[in-house]
Amino acid sequence: MTTPLTLDTDQARALLHDLTVIDVRTPGEYASGHVPGALNVPLDQIRRALPEIRQAAQRGGVLLVCASGARSGNACALLAEHGVESATLVGGTRAWADAGHGLRRPDTGGSRAGWSMERQVRLTAGAVVLLGLLLGLLVHPAFQFLSAGIAGGLVFSALTDTCGMAAMLGRLPYNRPRPADLASTLAALRHG
């Protein structure tokens, strides 16, 4: 098993033209802005793309990117389990943009860019907490347990650095790659 590597934004920028960059966020997040040249393979599709990522790693370095570095770190660990060496961008696209490096957005034909997963989780968690409190006041106090459940889930999420709500939201249609998108990404990985 190989050990996942990390690159900071300056190191990644200096090597960008020699790397295959894979953004493991959802398609909606990817559309909101990604590292130039990054290909979108959502984290839940990494196993499916393993042969193509292995080919890319044999041609040169592979850099995995997400919003903050957590999901790309998980993807690096998964690839390492399969003997594929890769690196993760410390701080993710957020750090990339904060360092003053530009983000690319795909041409969406004028449609709005998608929301980041973090923003989707904040909206969903806040809405469910408010709904639980409102229903607890207007219908029955037991509905306040809905709010307590979300609060407990957020604490668990912070302690384990995982997010069940993000995993569920990632399965929604606007966060899923269209089959044609993933097929073209896998072809791009195969042919470098």
XYZ file of C-alpha atoms in Angstrom, residues 96-160:
65
model
C -6.749 27.287 -4.028
C -9.107 30.253 -4.420
C -7.920 31.882 -1.154
C -4.342 31.761 -2.507
C -5.526 33.892 -5.436
C -5.533 31.118 -8.031
C -8.392 31.139 -10.499
C -11.181 28.595 -10.618
C -12.770 27.347 -13.829
C -16.471 26.906 -14.341
C -17.894 24.732 -17.092
C -20.064 26.410 -19.690
C -23.531 25.655 -18.381
C -25.441 27.507 -21.070
C -26.319 30.361 -18.752
C -27.668 28.247 -15.898
C -26.618 28.998 -12.343
C -23.683 27.188 -10.820
C -24.501 24.557 -8.194
C -24.188 25.044 -4.473
C -21.282 23.553 -2.568
C -22.097 20.481 -0.489
C -21.323 22.425 2.680
C -23.902 25.049 1.715
C -26.470 22.359 0.870
C -25.915 20.700 4.269
C -26.250 24.024 6.120
C -29.510 24.821 4.316
C -30.983 21.351 4.889
C -29.919 21.116 8.543
C -31.183 24.624 9.302
C -34.493 24.019 7.541
C -35.100 20.726 9.379
C -34.207 22.289 12.755
C -36.602 25.182 12.121
C -39.302 22.789 10.935
C -38.890 20.655 14.064
C -39.130 23.685 16.312
C -42.152 25.076 14.465
C -43.993 21.757 14.475
C -43.064 21.351 18.145
C -44.719 24.658 18.950
C -47.733 24.378 16.653
C -48.525 20.639 16.482
C -46.906 18.553 19.216
C -43.801 19.007 21.406
C -42.445 15.625 20.270
C -41.499 17.207 16.932
C -38.682 18.990 18.776
C -36.871 15.638 18.771
C -36.421 16.201 15.030
C -34.339 19.284 15.825
C -32.461 17.410 18.543
C -31.704 14.595 16.089
C -30.195 17.027 13.570
C -28.136 18.682 16.330
C -26.844 15.268 17.430
C -26.015 14.393 13.826
C -24.035 17.611 13.409
C -22.032 16.911 16.572
C -21.348 13.334 15.407
C -20.356 14.674 11.991
C -17.841 17.072 13.528
C -16.358 14.433 15.834
C -15.940 11.793 13.110
